[in-house]
Structure formats: C-alpha cells, structure tokens
PDB file of C-alpha atoms and ligand atoms in Angstrom:
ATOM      1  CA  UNK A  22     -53.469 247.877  -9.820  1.00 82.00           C
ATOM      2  CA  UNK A  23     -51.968 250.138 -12.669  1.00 87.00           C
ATOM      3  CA  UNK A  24     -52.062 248.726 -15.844  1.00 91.00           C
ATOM      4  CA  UNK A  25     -47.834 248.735 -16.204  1.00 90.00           C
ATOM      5  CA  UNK A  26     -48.021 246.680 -13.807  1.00 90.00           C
ATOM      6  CA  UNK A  27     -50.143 244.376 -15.411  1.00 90.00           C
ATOM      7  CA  UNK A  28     -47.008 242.576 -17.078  1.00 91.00           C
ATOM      8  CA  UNK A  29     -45.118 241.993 -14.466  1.00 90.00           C
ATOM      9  CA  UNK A  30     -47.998 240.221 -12.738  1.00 91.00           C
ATOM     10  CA  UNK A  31     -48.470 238.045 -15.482  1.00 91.00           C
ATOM     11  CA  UNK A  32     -44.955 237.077 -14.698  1.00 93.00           C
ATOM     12  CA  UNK A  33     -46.291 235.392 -11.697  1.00 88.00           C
ATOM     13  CA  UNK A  34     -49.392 233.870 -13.050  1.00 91.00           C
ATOM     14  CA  UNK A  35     -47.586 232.145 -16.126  1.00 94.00           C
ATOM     15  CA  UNK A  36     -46.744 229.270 -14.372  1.00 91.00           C
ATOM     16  CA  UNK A  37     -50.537 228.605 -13.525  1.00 91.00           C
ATOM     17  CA  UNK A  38     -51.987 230.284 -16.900  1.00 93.00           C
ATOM     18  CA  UNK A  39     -52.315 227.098 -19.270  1.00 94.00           C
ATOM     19  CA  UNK A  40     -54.064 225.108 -16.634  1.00 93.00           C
ATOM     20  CA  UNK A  41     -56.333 227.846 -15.492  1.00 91.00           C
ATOM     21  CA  UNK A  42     -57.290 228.513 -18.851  1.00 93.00           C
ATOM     22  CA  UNK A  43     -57.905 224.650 -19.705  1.00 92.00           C
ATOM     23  CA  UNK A  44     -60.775 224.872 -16.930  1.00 89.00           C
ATOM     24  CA  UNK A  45     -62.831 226.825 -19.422  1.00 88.00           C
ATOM     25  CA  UNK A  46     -64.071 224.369 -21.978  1.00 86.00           C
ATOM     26  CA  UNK A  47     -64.438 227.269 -24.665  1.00 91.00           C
ATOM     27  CA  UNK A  48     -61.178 228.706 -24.140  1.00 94.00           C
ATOM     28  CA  UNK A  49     -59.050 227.337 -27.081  1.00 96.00           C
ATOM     29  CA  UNK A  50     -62.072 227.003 -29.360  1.00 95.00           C
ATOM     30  CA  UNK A  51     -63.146 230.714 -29.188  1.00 96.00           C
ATOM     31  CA  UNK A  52     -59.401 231.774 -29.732  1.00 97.00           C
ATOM     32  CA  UNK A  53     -59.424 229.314 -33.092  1.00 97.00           C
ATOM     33  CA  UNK A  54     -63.081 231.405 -33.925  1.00 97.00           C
ATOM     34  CA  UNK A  55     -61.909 234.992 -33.775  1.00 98.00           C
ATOM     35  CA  UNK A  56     -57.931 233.609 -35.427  1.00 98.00           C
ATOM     36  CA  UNK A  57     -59.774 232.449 -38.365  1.00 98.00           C
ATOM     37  CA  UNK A  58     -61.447 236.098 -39.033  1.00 98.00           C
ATOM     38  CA  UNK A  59     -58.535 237.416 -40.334  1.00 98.00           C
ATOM     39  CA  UNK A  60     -58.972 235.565 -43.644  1.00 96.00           C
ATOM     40  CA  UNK A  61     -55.268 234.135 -43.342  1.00 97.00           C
ATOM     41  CA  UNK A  62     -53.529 233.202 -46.734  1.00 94.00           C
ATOM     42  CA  UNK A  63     -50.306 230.675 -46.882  1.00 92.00           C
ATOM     43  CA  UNK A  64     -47.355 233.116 -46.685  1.00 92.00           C
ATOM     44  CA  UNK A  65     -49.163 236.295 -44.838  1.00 97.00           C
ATOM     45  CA  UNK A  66     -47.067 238.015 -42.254  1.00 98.00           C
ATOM     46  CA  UNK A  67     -49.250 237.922 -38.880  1.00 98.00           C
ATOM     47  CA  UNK A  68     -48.266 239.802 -35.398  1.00 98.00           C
ATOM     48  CA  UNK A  69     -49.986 238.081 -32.038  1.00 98.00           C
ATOM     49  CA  UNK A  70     -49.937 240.636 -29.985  1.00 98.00           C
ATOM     50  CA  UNK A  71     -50.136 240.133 -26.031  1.00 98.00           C
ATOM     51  CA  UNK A  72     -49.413 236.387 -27.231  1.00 98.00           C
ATOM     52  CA  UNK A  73     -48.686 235.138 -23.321  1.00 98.00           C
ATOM     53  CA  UNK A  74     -48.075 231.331 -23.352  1.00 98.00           C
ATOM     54  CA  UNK A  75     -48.615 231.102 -26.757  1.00 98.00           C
ATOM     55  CA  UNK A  76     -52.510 230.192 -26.659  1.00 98.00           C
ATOM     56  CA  UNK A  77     -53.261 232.684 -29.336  1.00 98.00           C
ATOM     57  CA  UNK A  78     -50.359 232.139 -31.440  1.00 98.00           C
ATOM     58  CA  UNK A  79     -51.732 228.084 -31.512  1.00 97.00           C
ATOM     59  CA  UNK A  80     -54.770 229.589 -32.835  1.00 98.00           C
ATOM     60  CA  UNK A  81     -53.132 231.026 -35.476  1.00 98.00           C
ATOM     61  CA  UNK A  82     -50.999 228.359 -36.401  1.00 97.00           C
ATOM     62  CA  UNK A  83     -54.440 226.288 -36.410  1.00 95.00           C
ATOM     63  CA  UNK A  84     -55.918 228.468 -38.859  1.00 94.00           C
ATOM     64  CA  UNK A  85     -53.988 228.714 -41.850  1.00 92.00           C
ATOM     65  CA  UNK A  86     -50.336 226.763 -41.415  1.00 86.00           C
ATOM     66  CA  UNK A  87     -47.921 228.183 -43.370  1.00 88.00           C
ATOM     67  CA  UNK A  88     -48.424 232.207 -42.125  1.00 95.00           C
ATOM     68  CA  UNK A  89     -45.399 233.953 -40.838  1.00 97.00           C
ATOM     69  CA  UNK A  90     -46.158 234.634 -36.981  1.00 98.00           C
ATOM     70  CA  UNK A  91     -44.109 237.121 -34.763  1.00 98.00           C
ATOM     71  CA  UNK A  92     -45.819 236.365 -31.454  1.00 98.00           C
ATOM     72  CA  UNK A  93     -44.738 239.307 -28.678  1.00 98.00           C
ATOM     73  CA  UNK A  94     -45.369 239.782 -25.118  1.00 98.00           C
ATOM     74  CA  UNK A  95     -44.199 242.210 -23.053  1.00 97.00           C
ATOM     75  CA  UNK A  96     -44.209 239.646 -19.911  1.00 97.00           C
ATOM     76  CA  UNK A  97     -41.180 237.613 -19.652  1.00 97.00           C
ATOM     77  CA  UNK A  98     -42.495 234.368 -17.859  1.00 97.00           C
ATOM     78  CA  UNK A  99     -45.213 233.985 -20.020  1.00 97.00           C
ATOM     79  CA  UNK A 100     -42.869 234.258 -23.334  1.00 97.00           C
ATOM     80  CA  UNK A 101     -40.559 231.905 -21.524  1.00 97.00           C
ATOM     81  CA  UNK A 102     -43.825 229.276 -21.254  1.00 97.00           C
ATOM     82  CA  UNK A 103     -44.308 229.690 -24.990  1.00 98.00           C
ATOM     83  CA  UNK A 104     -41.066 229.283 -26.357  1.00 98.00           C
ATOM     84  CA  UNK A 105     -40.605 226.140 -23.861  1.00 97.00           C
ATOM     85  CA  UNK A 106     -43.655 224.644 -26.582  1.00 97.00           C
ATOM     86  CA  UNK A 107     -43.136 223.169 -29.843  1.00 97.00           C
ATOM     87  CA  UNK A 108     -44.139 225.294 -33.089  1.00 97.00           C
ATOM     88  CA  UNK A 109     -43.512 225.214 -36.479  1.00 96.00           C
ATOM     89  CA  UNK A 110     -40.270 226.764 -38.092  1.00 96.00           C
ATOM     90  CA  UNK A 111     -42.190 230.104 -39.257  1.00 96.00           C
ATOM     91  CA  UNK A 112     -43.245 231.328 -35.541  1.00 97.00           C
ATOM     92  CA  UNK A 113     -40.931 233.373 -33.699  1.00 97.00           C
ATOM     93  CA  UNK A 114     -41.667 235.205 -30.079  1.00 98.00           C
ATOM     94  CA  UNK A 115     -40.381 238.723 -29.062  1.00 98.00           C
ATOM     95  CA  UNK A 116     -39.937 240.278 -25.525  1.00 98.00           C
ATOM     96  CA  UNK A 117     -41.890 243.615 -25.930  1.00 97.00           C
ATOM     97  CA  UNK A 118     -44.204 245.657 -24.898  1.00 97.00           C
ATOM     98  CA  UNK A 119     -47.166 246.203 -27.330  1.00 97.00           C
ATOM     99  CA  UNK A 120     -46.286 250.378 -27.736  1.00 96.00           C
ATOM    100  CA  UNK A 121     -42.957 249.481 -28.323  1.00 96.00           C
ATOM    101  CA  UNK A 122     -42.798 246.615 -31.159  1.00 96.00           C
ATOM    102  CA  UNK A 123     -40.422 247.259 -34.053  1.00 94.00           C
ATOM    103  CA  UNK A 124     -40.870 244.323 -36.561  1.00 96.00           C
ATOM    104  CA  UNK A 125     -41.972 246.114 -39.806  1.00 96.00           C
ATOM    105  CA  UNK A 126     -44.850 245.562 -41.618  1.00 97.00           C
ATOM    106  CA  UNK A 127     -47.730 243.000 -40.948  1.00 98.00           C
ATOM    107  CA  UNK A 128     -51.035 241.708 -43.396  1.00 98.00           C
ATOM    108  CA  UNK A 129     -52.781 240.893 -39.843  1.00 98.00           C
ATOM    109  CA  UNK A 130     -52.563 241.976 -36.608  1.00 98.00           C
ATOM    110  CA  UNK A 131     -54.480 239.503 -33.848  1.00 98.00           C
ATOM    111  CA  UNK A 132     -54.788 240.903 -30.271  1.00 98.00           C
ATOM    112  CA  UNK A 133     -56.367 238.492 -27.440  1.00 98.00           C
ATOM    113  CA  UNK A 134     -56.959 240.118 -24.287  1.00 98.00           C
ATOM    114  CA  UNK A 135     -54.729 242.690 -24.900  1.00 98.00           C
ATOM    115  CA  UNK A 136     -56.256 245.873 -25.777  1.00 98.00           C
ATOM    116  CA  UNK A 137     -58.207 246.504 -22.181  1.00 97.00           C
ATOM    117  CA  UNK A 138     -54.693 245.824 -20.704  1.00 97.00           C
ATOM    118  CA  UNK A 139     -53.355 248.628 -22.586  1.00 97.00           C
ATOM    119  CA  UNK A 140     -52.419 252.214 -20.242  1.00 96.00           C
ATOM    120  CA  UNK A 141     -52.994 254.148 -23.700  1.00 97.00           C
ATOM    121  CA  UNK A 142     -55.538 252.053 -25.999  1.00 98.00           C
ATOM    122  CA  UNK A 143     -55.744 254.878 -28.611  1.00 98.00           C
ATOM    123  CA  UNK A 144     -52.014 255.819 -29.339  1.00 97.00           C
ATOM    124  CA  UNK A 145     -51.322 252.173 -29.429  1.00 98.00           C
ATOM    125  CA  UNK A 146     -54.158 251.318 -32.063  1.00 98.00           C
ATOM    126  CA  UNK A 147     -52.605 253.970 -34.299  1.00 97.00           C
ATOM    127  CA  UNK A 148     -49.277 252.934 -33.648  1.00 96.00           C
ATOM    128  CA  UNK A 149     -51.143 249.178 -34.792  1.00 97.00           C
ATOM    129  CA  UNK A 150     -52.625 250.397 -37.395  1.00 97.00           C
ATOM    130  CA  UNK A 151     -49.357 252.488 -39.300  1.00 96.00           C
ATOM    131  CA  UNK A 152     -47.778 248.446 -39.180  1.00 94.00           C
ATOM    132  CA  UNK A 153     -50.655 246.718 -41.258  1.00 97.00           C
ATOM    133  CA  UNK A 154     -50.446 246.721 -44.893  1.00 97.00           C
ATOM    134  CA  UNK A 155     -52.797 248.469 -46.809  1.00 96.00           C
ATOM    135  CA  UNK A 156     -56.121 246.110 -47.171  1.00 96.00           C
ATOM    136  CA  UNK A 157     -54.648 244.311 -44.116  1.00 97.00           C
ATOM    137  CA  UNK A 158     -56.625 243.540 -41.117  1.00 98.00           C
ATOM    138  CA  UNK A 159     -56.663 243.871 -37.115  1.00 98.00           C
ATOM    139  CA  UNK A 160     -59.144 241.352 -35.226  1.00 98.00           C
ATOM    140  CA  UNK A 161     -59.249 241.551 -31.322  1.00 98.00           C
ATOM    141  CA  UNK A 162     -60.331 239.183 -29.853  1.00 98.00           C
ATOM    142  CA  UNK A 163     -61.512 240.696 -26.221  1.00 98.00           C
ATOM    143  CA  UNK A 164     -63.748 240.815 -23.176  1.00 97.00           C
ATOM    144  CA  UNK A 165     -66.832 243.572 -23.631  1.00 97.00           C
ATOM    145  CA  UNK A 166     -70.021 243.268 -21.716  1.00 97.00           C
ATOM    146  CA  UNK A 167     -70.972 247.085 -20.576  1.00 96.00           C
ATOM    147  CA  UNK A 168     -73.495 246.940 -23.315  1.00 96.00           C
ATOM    148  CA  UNK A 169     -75.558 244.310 -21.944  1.00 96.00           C
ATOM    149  CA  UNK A 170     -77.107 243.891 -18.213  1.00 96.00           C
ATOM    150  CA  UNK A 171     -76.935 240.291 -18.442  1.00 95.00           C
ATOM    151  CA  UNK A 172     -73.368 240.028 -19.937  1.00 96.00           C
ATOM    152  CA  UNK A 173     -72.349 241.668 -16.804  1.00 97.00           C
ATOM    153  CA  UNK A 174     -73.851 239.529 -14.222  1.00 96.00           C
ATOM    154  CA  UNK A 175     -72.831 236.347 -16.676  1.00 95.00           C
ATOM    155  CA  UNK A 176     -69.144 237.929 -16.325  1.00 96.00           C
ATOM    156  CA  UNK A 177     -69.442 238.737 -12.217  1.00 96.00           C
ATOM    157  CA  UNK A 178     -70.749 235.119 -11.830  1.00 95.00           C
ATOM    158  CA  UNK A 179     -67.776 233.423 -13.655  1.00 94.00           C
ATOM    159  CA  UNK A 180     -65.932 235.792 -11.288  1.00 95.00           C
ATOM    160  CA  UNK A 181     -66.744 233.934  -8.239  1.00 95.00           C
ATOM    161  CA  UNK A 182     -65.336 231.063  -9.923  1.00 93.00           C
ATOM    162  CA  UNK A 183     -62.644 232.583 -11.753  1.00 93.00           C
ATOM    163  CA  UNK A 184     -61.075 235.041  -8.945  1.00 94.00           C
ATOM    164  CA  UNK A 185     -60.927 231.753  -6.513  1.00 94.00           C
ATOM    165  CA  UNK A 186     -59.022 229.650  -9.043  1.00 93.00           C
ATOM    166  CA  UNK A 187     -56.306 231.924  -9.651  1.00 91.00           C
ATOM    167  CA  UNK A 188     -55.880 232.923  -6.203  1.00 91.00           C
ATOM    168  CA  UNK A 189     -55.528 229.112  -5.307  1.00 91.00           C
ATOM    169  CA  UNK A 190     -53.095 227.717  -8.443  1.00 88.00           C
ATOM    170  CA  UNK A 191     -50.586 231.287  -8.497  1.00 88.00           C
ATOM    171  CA  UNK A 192     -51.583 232.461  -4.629  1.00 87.00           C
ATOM    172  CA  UNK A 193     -51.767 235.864  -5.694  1.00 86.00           C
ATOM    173  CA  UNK A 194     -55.589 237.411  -5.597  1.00 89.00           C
ATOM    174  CA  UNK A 195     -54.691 240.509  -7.275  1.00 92.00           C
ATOM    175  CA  UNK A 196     -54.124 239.695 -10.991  1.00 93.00           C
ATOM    176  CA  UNK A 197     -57.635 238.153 -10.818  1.00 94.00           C
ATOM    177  CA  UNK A 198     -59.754 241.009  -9.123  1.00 94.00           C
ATOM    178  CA  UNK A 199     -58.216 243.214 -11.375  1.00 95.00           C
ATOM    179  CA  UNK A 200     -59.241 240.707 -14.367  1.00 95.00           C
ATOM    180  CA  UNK A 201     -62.944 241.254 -13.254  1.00 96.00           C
ATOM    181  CA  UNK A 202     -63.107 245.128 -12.596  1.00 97.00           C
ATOM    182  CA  UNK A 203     -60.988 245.805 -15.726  1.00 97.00           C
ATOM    183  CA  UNK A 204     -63.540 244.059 -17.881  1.00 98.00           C
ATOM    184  CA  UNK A 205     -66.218 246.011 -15.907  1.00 97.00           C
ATOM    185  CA  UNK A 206     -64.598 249.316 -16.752  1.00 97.00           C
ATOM    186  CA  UNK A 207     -63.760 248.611 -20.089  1.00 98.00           C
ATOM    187  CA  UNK A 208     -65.604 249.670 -23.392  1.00 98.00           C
ATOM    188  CA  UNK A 209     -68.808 247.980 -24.531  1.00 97.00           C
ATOM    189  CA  UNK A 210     -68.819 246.482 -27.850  1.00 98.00           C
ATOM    190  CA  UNK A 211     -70.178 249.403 -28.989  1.00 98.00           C
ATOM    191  CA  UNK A 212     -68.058 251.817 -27.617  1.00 98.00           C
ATOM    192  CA  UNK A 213     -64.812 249.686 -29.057  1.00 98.00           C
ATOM    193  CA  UNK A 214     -66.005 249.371 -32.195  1.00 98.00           C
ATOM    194  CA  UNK A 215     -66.307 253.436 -32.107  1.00 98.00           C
ATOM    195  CA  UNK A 216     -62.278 253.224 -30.735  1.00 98.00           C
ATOM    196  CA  UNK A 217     -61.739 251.186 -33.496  1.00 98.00           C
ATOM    197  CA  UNK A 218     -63.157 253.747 -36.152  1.00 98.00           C
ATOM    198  CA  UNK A 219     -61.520 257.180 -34.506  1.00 97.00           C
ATOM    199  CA  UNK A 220     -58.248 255.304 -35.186  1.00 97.00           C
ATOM    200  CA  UNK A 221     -58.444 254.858 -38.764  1.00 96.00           C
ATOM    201  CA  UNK A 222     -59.747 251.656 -38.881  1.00 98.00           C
ATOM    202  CA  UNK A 223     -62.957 250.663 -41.869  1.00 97.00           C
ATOM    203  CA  UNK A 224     -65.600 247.772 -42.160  1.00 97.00           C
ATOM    204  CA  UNK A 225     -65.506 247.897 -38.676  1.00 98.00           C
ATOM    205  CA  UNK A 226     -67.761 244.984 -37.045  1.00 98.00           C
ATOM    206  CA  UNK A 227     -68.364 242.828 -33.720  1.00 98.00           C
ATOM    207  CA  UNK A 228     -69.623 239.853 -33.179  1.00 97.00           C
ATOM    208  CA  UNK A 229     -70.074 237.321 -29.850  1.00 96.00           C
ATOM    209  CA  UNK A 230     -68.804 234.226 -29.735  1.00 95.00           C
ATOM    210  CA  UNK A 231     -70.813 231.695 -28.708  1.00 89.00           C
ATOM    211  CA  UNK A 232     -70.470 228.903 -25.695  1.00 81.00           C
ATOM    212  CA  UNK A 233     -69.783 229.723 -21.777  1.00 77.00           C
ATOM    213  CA  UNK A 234     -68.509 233.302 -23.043  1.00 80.00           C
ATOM    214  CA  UNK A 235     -72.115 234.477 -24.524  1.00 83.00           C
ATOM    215  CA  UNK A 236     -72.046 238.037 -24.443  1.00 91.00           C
ATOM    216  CA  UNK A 237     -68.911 238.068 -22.568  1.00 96.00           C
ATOM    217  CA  UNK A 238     -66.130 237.628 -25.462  1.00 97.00           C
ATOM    218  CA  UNK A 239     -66.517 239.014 -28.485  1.00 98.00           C
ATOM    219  CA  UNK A 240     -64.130 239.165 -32.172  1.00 98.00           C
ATOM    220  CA  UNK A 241     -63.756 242.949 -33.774  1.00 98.00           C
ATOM    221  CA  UNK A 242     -62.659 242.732 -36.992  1.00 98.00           C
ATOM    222  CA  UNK A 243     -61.472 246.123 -39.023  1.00 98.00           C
ATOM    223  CA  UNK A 244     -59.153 247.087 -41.927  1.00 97.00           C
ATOM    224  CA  UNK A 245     -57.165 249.287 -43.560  1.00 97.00           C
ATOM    225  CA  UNK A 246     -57.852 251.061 -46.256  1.00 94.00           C
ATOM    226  CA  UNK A 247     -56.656 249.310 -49.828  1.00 89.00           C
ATOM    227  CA  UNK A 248     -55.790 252.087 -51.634  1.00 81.00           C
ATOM    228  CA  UNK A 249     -53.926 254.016 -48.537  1.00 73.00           C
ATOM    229  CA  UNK A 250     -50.823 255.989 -49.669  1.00 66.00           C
ATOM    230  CA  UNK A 251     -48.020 255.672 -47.432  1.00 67.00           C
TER     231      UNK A 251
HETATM  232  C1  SAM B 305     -54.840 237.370 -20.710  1.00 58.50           C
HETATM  233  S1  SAM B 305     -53.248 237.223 -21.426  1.00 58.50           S
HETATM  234  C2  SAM B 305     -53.673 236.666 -23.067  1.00 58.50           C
HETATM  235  C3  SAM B 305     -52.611 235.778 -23.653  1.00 58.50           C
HETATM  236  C4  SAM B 305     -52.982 235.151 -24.997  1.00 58.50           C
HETATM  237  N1  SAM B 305     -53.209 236.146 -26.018  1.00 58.50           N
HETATM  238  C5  SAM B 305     -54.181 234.252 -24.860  1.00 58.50           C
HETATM  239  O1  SAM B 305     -55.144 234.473 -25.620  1.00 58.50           O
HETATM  240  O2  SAM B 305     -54.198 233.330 -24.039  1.00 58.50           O
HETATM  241  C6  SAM B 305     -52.808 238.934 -21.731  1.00 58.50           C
HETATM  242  C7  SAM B 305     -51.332 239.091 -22.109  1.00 58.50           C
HETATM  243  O3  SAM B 305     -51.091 240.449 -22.493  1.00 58.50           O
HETATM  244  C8  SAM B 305     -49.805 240.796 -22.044  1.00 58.50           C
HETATM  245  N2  SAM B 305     -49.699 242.253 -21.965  1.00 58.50           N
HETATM  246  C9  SAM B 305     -50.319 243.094 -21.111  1.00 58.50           C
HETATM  247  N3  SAM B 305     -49.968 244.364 -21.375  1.00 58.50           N
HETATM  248  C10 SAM B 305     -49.124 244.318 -22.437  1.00 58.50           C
HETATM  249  C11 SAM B 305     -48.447 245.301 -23.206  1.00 58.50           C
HETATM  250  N4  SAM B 305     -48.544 246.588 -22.906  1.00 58.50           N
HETATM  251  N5  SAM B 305     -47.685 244.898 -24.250  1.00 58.50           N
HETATM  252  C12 SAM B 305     -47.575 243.568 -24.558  1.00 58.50           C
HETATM  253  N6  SAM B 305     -48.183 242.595 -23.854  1.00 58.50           N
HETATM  254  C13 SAM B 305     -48.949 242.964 -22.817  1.00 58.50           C
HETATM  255  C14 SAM B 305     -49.664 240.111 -20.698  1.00 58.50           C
HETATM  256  O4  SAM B 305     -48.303 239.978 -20.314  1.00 58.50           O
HETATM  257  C15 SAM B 305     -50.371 238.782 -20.963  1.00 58.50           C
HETATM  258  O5  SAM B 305     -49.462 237.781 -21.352  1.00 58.50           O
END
C-alpha cells in the first residue's frame, strides 16, 4: 500500500478504531505518558497532529486543561468520529493533511502514529518545525523497534493478534498488514532520533514506555532553539 493512501484507508477503519484500540489495555495510558512530555502550561497553543478519533487530542486535554488544541487529520471519517465526541470549548479539529496545515504558530506540536505514515518524513518535520515557537517543543509519540531483536518479535507477535482483529471488526486486511510491515521498515529509535536532529531539532531524547508496548512504543521529545531568529 502507498502511504497516500494510507488516509483514505483510515476512512474505512474509523468506524472500528476506538474499539480496536480499547482491546489494548495500555493504549490510552501511554498516549496520556508521552502528552504530558511536552511540559504543557494553561494557555499554550498545541497542534495534534494525525489526531484520528480524537484519542490523542483526549490525552492532551488530560494533561494540562486549559491549552489551546487544533487537532488535524487528513482522514475524513476519523475527524468525523472525533468531532461526534464531547470536548472542551478550546479544542477545535481541521481536515488536513499533515504537509499541508496552515494554522500559524504552535508552543507544542504532539504527533501519535503519524510520522511513519508520512510519504516525506523529512520535508514535513521541517515544515513542523518552522510552526513551533522558539523554545517550543515536538514529542512523537510512535512505533520503533528496528533497534532491538526482541522488540521486533514482541511487535510480530501482537501482529498475529492485531492483523486478525482489524480484519474481523472493519473486514478490510490491508490497513493492518501494512500497520505491521510499516513499523518493520521504519526507523529505530536511534535512527529517528538522528531524523529528528538533521531537521533542526535540539535536546533530542527517546524513551520507551512501559506496559504491553515495551520496546515497541516509544516518546521523542525535541525543541527548538530559544534564542532562534525568525
Ligand atoms: C494510527 S492513527 C493515530 C490516531 C491518534 N493520533 C491516536 O493516537 O489514536 C494515524 C492517523 O494519522 C492520519 N494520517 C496519516 N497520514 C496523514 C497525513 N499525511 N496527514 C495527516 N494525517 C495523517 C490517519 O488518517 C490516522 O487517523
């Protein structure tokens, strides 16, 4: 599958998304972990990017109430989903792709399961990056286990679980093999850290979150630059 057409199958899997994602006990908790690394402040300005049904966007709302949230998604259904939710007055949700977002500037960016979805990763981390405020902060919030042996077979045996599931509640196999073989081609934590840092980003660091997802899902956290002219 080509990753533009990784939208458009999310499309089809939003009506299933929530309650596939429920089955993992971790799920909500891990997204509430990596939200609160942003070091949210009543009154920031935070973009969810790749904010599907609105799980991440809870987890930001859970972390500091009060922040400004523009939640985007460049998949339709799953926008739909979220706005059909109740959230405070200061969220809002935008029908965009992730290259093509237009909202001004942002003190935080948060990015769950985004990034590896992304057909460019670089240009769009730069693009990320000129939209946070100087000292402002990115944390993504993603699947990396090419670093480890075991993180790989941990994430091929949740596979056999998690491939059957979403075949069975949104009868359509293909969003889910893709699922596993992007995460196996995708960057170890390593090796997205190093992304991180070739596009601009400082005080780069990684760390895994704990639970069924040992190894498996991990927060980056960088900035930018304080004292950046503009
Ligand atoms: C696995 S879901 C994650 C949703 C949510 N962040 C969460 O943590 O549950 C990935 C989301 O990224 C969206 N997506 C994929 N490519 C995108 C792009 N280029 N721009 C914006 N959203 C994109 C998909 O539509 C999907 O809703």
């Amino acid at each position: 599958m080509n990753k533009l057409e990784v939208p458009g199958k999310f499309d089809r899997a939003a009506r299933g998304y929530d309650l596939l994602v429920g089955l993992n006990p971790g799920y909500h908790q891990a997204l509430r972990r990596s939200a609160r690394a942003l070091g949210l402040r009543p009154g920031m300005r935070v973009l969810d990017l790749g904010c599907g049904t609105g799980a991440s966007t809870a987890a930001l709302v859970a972390a500091v109430p009060g922040v400004e949230i523009v939640a985007v998604d460049a998949s339709a259904g799953m926008i739909e989903r979220a706005r059909q939710k109740r959230w405070p007055s200061t969220v809002r949700f935008v029908h965009s792709r992730a290259e093509d977002v237009d909202e001004g500037e942002f003190d935080a960016v948060f990015a769950a399961y985004l990034v590896r979805n992304l057909p460019e990763p670089d240009g769009t981390l730069k693009r990320i990056r000129s939209f946070i405020k100087p000292g402002g902060t990115l944390v993504l919030h993603e699947y990396s286990v090419r670093d480890s042996l075991i993180s790989t077979a941990v994430w091929t045996a949740l596979c056999a679980f998690i491939v059957p599931a979403g075949w069975l509640v949104t009868g359509d196999r293909s969003l889910y093999t893709y699922l596993w073989r992007s995460v196996m081609d995708f960057d170890g934590a390593s090796a997205l850290r190093n992304r991180l840092r070739r596009n601009g980003f400082t005080g780069v660091r990684s760390a895994p979150l704990p639970g069924l997802q040992l190894g498996v899902v991990h927060t980056f956290r960088g900035h930018v630059p304080e004292q950046e002219q503009r």
